[in-house]
Coordinates of N, CA and C in Angstrom, one line a residue:
Chain A
M1 N 93.8 120.1 110.0 CA 95.0 120.0 109.2 C 95.1 118.7 108.3
K2 N 95.3 118.9 107.1 CA 95.4 117.9 105.9 C 96.8 117.0 105.7
L3 N 96.4 115.8 105.7 CA 97.8 115.0 105.3 C 97.4 114.0 104.4
K4 N 98.6 113.7 103.8 CA 98.3 112.4 102.8 C 99.3 111.3 103.0
V5 N 98.8 110.0 103.2 CA 99.5 108.8 103.4 C 99.6 108.0 102.3
Y6 N 100.5 107.8 101.7 CA 100.7 107.2 100.3 C 101.3 105.6 100.8
V7 N 100.2 104.7 100.5 CA 100.9 103.4 100.9 C 101.0 102.6 99.5
T8 N 102.2 102.0 99.6 CA 102.8 101.4 98.2 C 103.2 100.0 98.8
L9 N 103.2 99.1 97.7 CA 103.9 97.7 98.0 C 105.3 97.9 98.0
K10 N 105.9 97.1 99.0 CA 107.5 96.9 98.9 C 107.9 96.3 97.3
P11 N 108.9 96.8 96.9 CA 109.8 96.2 95.8 C 109.6 94.9 95.8
G12 N 109.5 93.8 94.8 CA 109.6 92.4 94.8 C 108.3 91.9 95.5
V13 N 107.4 92.7 96.1 CA 106.0 91.9 96.3 C 105.1 91.9 95.1
L14 N 104.7 90.6 95.0 CA 103.8 90.6 93.7 C 102.7 91.4 93.7
D15 N 102.4 91.8 93.0 CA 101.0 92.7 92.9 C 99.9 92.3 91.9
P16 N 99.0 91.6 92.3 CA 98.2 91.0 91.1 C 97.2 92.1 90.8
Q17 N 96.8 92.9 91.6 CA 96.2 94.0 91.0 C 96.8 94.8 89.9
G18 N 97.9 95.1 90.0 CA 98.8 95.7 88.9 C 98.8 94.8 87.7
R19 N 99.1 93.6 88.0 CA 99.2 92.8 86.8 C 97.8 92.6 86.0
A20 N 96.7 92.7 86.9 CA 95.2 92.5 86.2 C 95.3 93.9 85.0
I21 N 95.5 94.9 85.7 CA 95.5 96.2 85.2 C 96.4 96.2 83.9
H22 N 97.4 95.9 84.1 CA 98.3 95.8 83.1 C 98.0 94.9 81.7
H23 N 97.4 93.7 81.9 CA 96.6 92.9 81.3 C 95.4 93.7 80.6
A24 N 94.5 94.2 81.3 CA 93.8 95.0 80.7 C 94.0 96.3 79.7
L25 N 94.8 96.9 80.3 CA 95.3 97.7 79.3 C 95.9 97.4 78.1
G26 N 96.5 96.0 77.9 CA 96.9 95.6 76.8 C 95.7 95.2 75.9
S27 N 94.7 94.8 76.5 CA 93.4 94.0 75.8 C 92.7 95.4 75.1
L28 N 92.8 96.6 75.9 CA 92.2 97.7 75.4 C 92.9 98.4 74.0
G29 N 94.0 97.9 74.0 CA 94.8 98.1 72.9 C 95.8 99.3 73.2
F30 N 96.0 99.5 74.4 CA 97.2 100.3 74.9 C 98.7 99.6 74.9
G31 N 99.3 100.1 73.7 CA 100.9 99.4 74.0 C 102.1 100.3 74.4
G32 N 102.9 99.7 75.0 CA 104.2 100.5 75.5 C 104.0 100.5 77.1
V33 N 103.1 99.8 77.7 CA 103.0 99.9 78.9 C 103.9 98.5 79.7
E34 N 104.8 99.0 80.4 CA 105.7 98.1 80.9 C 105.5 97.6 82.2
D35 N 104.9 98.3 83.0 CA 104.7 97.5 84.3 C 103.5 98.8 85.4
V36 N 102.8 98.0 85.9 CA 101.6 98.8 86.9 C 101.9 98.3 88.1
R37 N 101.9 99.3 88.9 CA 102.0 99.0 90.5 C 100.7 100.0 91.1
V38 N 99.9 99.2 91.9 CA 98.7 99.9 92.9 C 99.1 100.1 94.0
G39 N 98.8 101.3 94.7 CA 99.1 101.8 96.0 C 97.6 102.3 96.6
R40 N 97.9 103.0 97.6 CA 96.6 103.7 98.4 C 97.0 105.2 98.8
L41 N 96.0 105.9 98.3 CA 96.2 107.3 99.0 C 95.3 107.5 99.8
I42 N 95.6 107.8 101.0 CA 94.8 107.9 102.2 C 94.9 109.4 102.6
E43 N 93.8 110.3 102.6 CA 93.9 111.8 102.9 C 93.0 111.9 104.2
L44 N 93.9 112.1 105.1 CA 93.3 112.3 106.5 C 93.2 113.7 106.9
T45 N 92.3 114.2 107.6 CA 92.0 115.5 108.3 C 92.0 115.4 109.9
V46 N 93.2 115.8 110.3 CA 93.1 115.6 111.7 C 93.3 116.9 112.3
A47 N 93.3 117.0 113.9 CA 93.1 118.4 114.3 C 94.6 118.9 114.1
D48 N 94.6 120.3 114.5 CA 96.0 120.8 114.3 C 96.7 120.4 115.6
G49 N 98.1 120.2 115.3 CA 99.0 120.0 116.4 C 99.0 118.4 116.6
T50 N 98.3 117.5 115.8 CA 98.4 116.1 115.8 C 100.0 116.1 115.5
D51 N 100.7 115.3 116.2 CA 102.1 115.1 116.0 C 102.3 114.2 115.2
D52 N 103.6 114.1 114.2 CA 103.7 113.2 113.3 C 103.9 111.6 114.0
A53 N 104.4 111.7 115.2 CA 104.4 110.0 116.0 C 103.1 109.7 115.9
A54 N 101.8 110.3 116.0 CA 100.5 109.9 116.2 C 100.0 109.2 114.6
V55 N 100.8 110.3 113.6 CA 100.2 109.7 112.3 C 100.9 108.5 112.0
E56 N 102.2 108.4 112.4 CA 103.3 107.2 112.0 C 102.2 105.9 112.9
A57 N 101.9 106.2 114.0 CA 101.4 105.1 114.8 C 100.1 104.5 113.9
M58 N 99.6 105.7 113.3 CA 97.9 105.3 112.8 C 98.5 104.2 111.7
C59 N 99.6 104.7 111.0 CA 100.1 103.9 109.8 C 100.4 102.6 110.2
R60 N 101.5 102.4 111.2 CA 101.9 101.2 111.5 C 100.7 100.3 112.1
Q61 N 99.6 100.9 112.7 CA 98.3 99.8 113.5 C 97.6 99.9 112.5
L62 N 97.4 100.4 111.3 CA 95.9 100.3 110.7 C 96.2 100.5 109.2
L63 N 96.6 101.6 108.8 CA 96.6 102.1 107.2 C 97.7 101.1 106.4
A64 N 98.7 100.7 106.9 CA 99.6 99.8 106.2 C 100.2 98.4 106.8
N65 N 100.3 97.6 105.9 CA 100.8 96.2 106.3 C 102.0 96.6 106.1
T66 N 102.8 96.9 107.3 CA 104.2 96.8 107.1 C 105.0 95.8 107.0
V67 N 104.4 94.7 106.8 CA 105.2 93.5 106.4 C 105.5 93.6 104.8
I68 N 104.3 94.0 104.1 CA 104.6 93.9 102.5 C 104.2 95.3 102.1
E69 N 104.2 96.5 102.9 CA 103.7 97.6 102.3 C 104.8 98.6 103.1
N70 N 105.2 99.6 102.2 CA 105.7 101.1 102.5 C 104.8 102.0 102.7
F71 N 105.1 103.1 103.7 CA 104.3 104.1 103.6 C 105.1 105.4 104.0
R72 N 104.4 106.5 103.2 CA 104.9 107.9 103.3 C 104.0 108.8 103.8
I73 N 104.3 109.6 104.7 CA 103.3 110.8 105.1 C 103.7 111.9 104.6
E74 N 102.8 112.7 104.0 CA 102.9 114.1 103.4 C 102.2 115.1 103.9
H75 N 102.5 116.2 104.3 CA 101.8 117.3 104.9 C 100.9 117.8 103.6
A76 N 99.6 118.0 103.3 CA 98.9 118.6 102.1 C 99.2 120.1 102.1
Chain B
M1 N 109.6 105.4 81.2 CA 109.2 106.6 81.9 C 108.2 106.2 83.2
K2 N 108.4 106.9 84.2 CA 107.4 106.5 85.3 C 106.5 107.7 85.2
L3 N 105.1 107.1 85.7 CA 104.0 108.2 85.8 C 103.3 107.7 87.1
K4 N 102.6 108.6 87.6 CA 101.9 108.3 88.8 C 100.4 109.0 88.4
V5 N 99.4 107.9 88.5 CA 97.9 108.3 88.6 C 97.3 108.3 89.7
Y6 N 96.6 109.6 90.4 CA 96.0 109.6 91.7 C 94.7 109.6 91.3
V7 N 93.9 108.6 91.8 CA 92.4 108.5 91.7 C 91.9 108.7 93.0
T8 N 91.2 109.7 93.0 CA 90.3 110.0 94.1 C 88.9 110.4 93.9
L9 N 87.8 109.8 95.0 CA 86.5 110.1 94.7 C 86.2 111.7 94.8
K10 N 85.2 112.0 94.1 CA 84.9 113.5 93.8 C 84.4 114.0 95.2
P11 N 84.4 115.0 95.4 CA 83.9 115.6 96.8 C 82.4 115.3 96.8
G12 N 82.0 114.8 98.1 CA 80.5 114.8 98.1 C 80.0 113.3 97.9
V13 N 81.0 112.4 97.2 CA 80.7 111.2 97.0 C 80.9 110.5 98.5
L14 N 80.1 109.5 98.9 CA 80.2 108.9 99.9 C 81.2 108.0 99.8
D15 N 82.4 107.7 101.1 CA 83.5 107.0 100.9 C 83.2 106.0 102.2
P16 N 82.8 104.7 101.8 CA 82.4 103.8 102.9 C 83.7 103.3 103.5
Q17 N 84.8 103.0 102.7 CA 86.1 102.7 103.1 C 86.8 103.9 104.0
G18 N 86.8 104.9 103.5 CA 87.1 105.9 104.5 C 86.5 106.2 105.7
R19 N 85.0 105.9 105.8 CA 84.2 105.9 107.0 C 84.9 104.7 108.0
A20 N 84.9 103.6 107.4 CA 85.0 102.4 108.1 C 86.6 102.4 108.8
I21 N 87.6 103.4 108.2 CA 88.9 103.5 108.5 C 88.9 104.3 109.7
H22 N 88.0 105.4 109.5 CA 88.0 106.7 110.5 C 87.3 106.1 111.8
H23 N 86.3 105.2 111.6 CA 85.6 104.5 112.8 C 86.7 103.4 113.6
A24 N 87.4 102.7 112.7 CA 88.6 102.0 113.5 C 89.9 102.8 114.1
L25 N 89.9 104.0 113.5 CA 91.1 104.7 114.1 C 90.8 105.1 115.7
G26 N 89.4 105.3 115.6 CA 88.7 105.7 116.8 C 88.8 104.6 117.7
S27 N 88.5 103.4 117.2 CA 88.5 102.4 118.0 C 89.9 102.2 118.6
L28 N 90.9 102.6 117.9 CA 92.2 102.0 118.5 C 92.7 103.1 119.4
G29 N 91.8 104.3 119.7 CA 92.3 105.2 120.5 C 92.8 106.1 119.9
F30 N 93.0 106.7 118.5 CA 93.5 107.7 118.2 C 92.3 109.0 118.0
G31 N 92.5 109.8 118.8 CA 91.5 110.8 118.8 C 91.9 111.9 117.7
G32 N 91.0 112.8 117.4 CA 91.3 114.3 116.5 C 91.3 113.8 115.0
V33 N 90.9 112.7 114.8 CA 90.9 112.5 113.5 C 89.3 113.0 113.0
E34 N 89.5 114.0 112.0 CA 88.2 114.5 111.5 C 87.5 114.1 110.2
D35 N 88.4 113.4 109.5 CA 87.9 112.8 108.3 C 88.9 112.0 107.5
V36 N 88.4 110.9 106.9 CA 89.4 109.8 106.2 C 89.0 109.8 104.9
R37 N 89.6 110.1 103.6 CA 89.2 109.8 102.2 C 90.4 108.6 101.9
V38 N 89.8 107.8 101.2 CA 90.8 106.7 100.5 C 90.9 106.9 98.9
G39 N 91.9 107.0 98.5 CA 92.0 106.9 96.7 C 93.1 105.9 96.3
R40 N 93.1 105.8 94.9 CA 94.0 104.8 94.7 C 95.5 105.7 93.9
L41 N 96.8 105.1 94.0 CA 97.8 105.7 93.5 C 98.3 104.5 92.5
I42 N 98.1 104.7 91.4 CA 98.6 103.8 90.5 C 99.9 104.4 89.6
E43 N 101.0 103.4 89.6 CA 102.6 103.7 89.2 C 102.6 103.1 87.7
L44 N 102.8 103.7 87.0 CA 102.8 103.1 85.4 C 104.0 103.2 85.2
T45 N 104.8 102.3 84.5 CA 105.9 102.3 83.8 C 105.6 102.5 82.2
V46 N 105.9 103.3 81.6 CA 105.3 103.2 80.0 C 106.7 103.6 79.1
A47 N 106.7 103.3 77.9 CA 107.5 103.5 77.1 C 107.8 105.1 76.8
D48 N 109.3 105.4 76.4 CA 109.6 106.6 76.5 C 108.7 107.2 75.2
G49 N 108.1 108.5 75.4 CA 107.4 109.1 74.1 C 105.9 108.8 74.5
T50 N 105.3 107.9 75.2 CA 103.9 107.8 75.4 C 103.4 109.0 75.5
D51 N 102.6 109.8 74.9 CA 102.2 111.1 75.2 C 100.9 111.3 76.0
D52 N 100.4 112.1 76.5 CA 99.5 112.4 77.6 C 98.4 112.0 77.5
A53 N 98.0 112.2 76.0 CA 96.6 111.7 75.9 C 96.4 110.5 75.8
A54 N 97.3 109.7 75.4 CA 97.3 108.3 75.6 C 97.0 107.8 77.2
V55 N 97.7 108.5 78.1 CA 97.8 108.1 79.4 C 96.1 108.3 79.9
E56 N 95.8 109.7 79.5 CA 94.7 110.2 80.0 C 93.4 109.3 79.3
A57 N 93.7 108.8 78.3 CA 92.5 107.7 77.5 C 92.7 106.5 78.6
M58 N 94.0 106.0 79.0 CA 94.0 104.9 79.8 C 93.1 105.3 81.2
C59 N 93.4 106.3 81.8 CA 92.4 106.7 82.9 C 91.0 106.7 82.7
R60 N 90.5 107.6 81.5 CA 89.0 107.2 81.4 C 88.5 106.1 80.9
Q61 N 89.3 105.2 80.3 CA 88.7 104.0 79.9 C 88.8 103.0 81.0
L62 N 89.8 103.2 81.8 CA 90.1 101.7 82.8 C 90.4 102.2 84.3
L63 N 91.3 103.4 84.4 CA 91.8 103.4 85.7 C 91.2 104.2 86.5
A64 N 90.0 105.0 86.2 CA 89.1 105.9 86.9 C 87.9 105.6 86.3
N65 N 87.0 105.7 87.5 CA 85.5 105.7 87.1 C 85.3 107.1 87.0
T66 N 85.0 107.9 86.1 CA 85.0 109.5 85.9 C 83.4 109.6 86.3
V67 N 82.6 109.1 86.6 CA 81.6 109.4 87.2 C 81.5 109.6 88.5
I68 N 82.2 109.0 89.4 CA 82.4 109.5 90.7 C 83.7 109.8 91.2
E69 N 84.7 109.6 90.0 CA 86.1 109.8 90.7 C 86.7 110.9 89.9
N70 N 87.8 111.7 90.1 CA 88.8 112.5 89.6 C 90.0 111.8 89.4
F71 N 90.8 112.0 88.5 CA 92.3 111.4 88.1 C 93.3 112.7 88.1
R72 N 94.4 112.4 88.6 CA 95.3 113.5 88.3 C 96.8 112.6 87.6
I73 N 97.4 113.0 86.4 CA 98.3 112.1 86.1 C 99.8 113.2 86.7
E74 N 100.8 112.6 87.2 CA 102.2 113.3 87.6 C 103.1 112.4 87.1
H75 N 104.3 113.2 86.4 CA 105.3 112.7 86.1 C 106.3 112.5 86.9
A76 N 106.6 111.0 87.2 CA 107.6 110.6 88.5 C 108.9 111.3 88.1

């Protein structure tokens, strides 16, 4: 069973990686870029029947830093 | 205008980050995890009217390493 976990920074949390990309895009001559935010996409292949609570526990314990990040689980 | 760019490793490309997460999940006692692949989710806010060709050029020049990565652009 395939799952996708999207981990993104919470609004208001500074995103230095996004800032660097934003700056680099400007240097490459790409105008019109107002903001860049970078997150993680984690594709999990788990045994059929793995329940959402287990996947949520994986996210809380390892995949996301819930102090500064949000996560969203999507069945692929 | 908000766009999402999903950057993922091409199939067959070794994913050491995914391997490390897979191993760590096992150590935390999460059974049933068969595979883990890690990619990037880049959320761009660009001026209205920015055409897809410009965003594709951003991806090819900076956001993705097209030798080992695929990218997919999605309008949020």
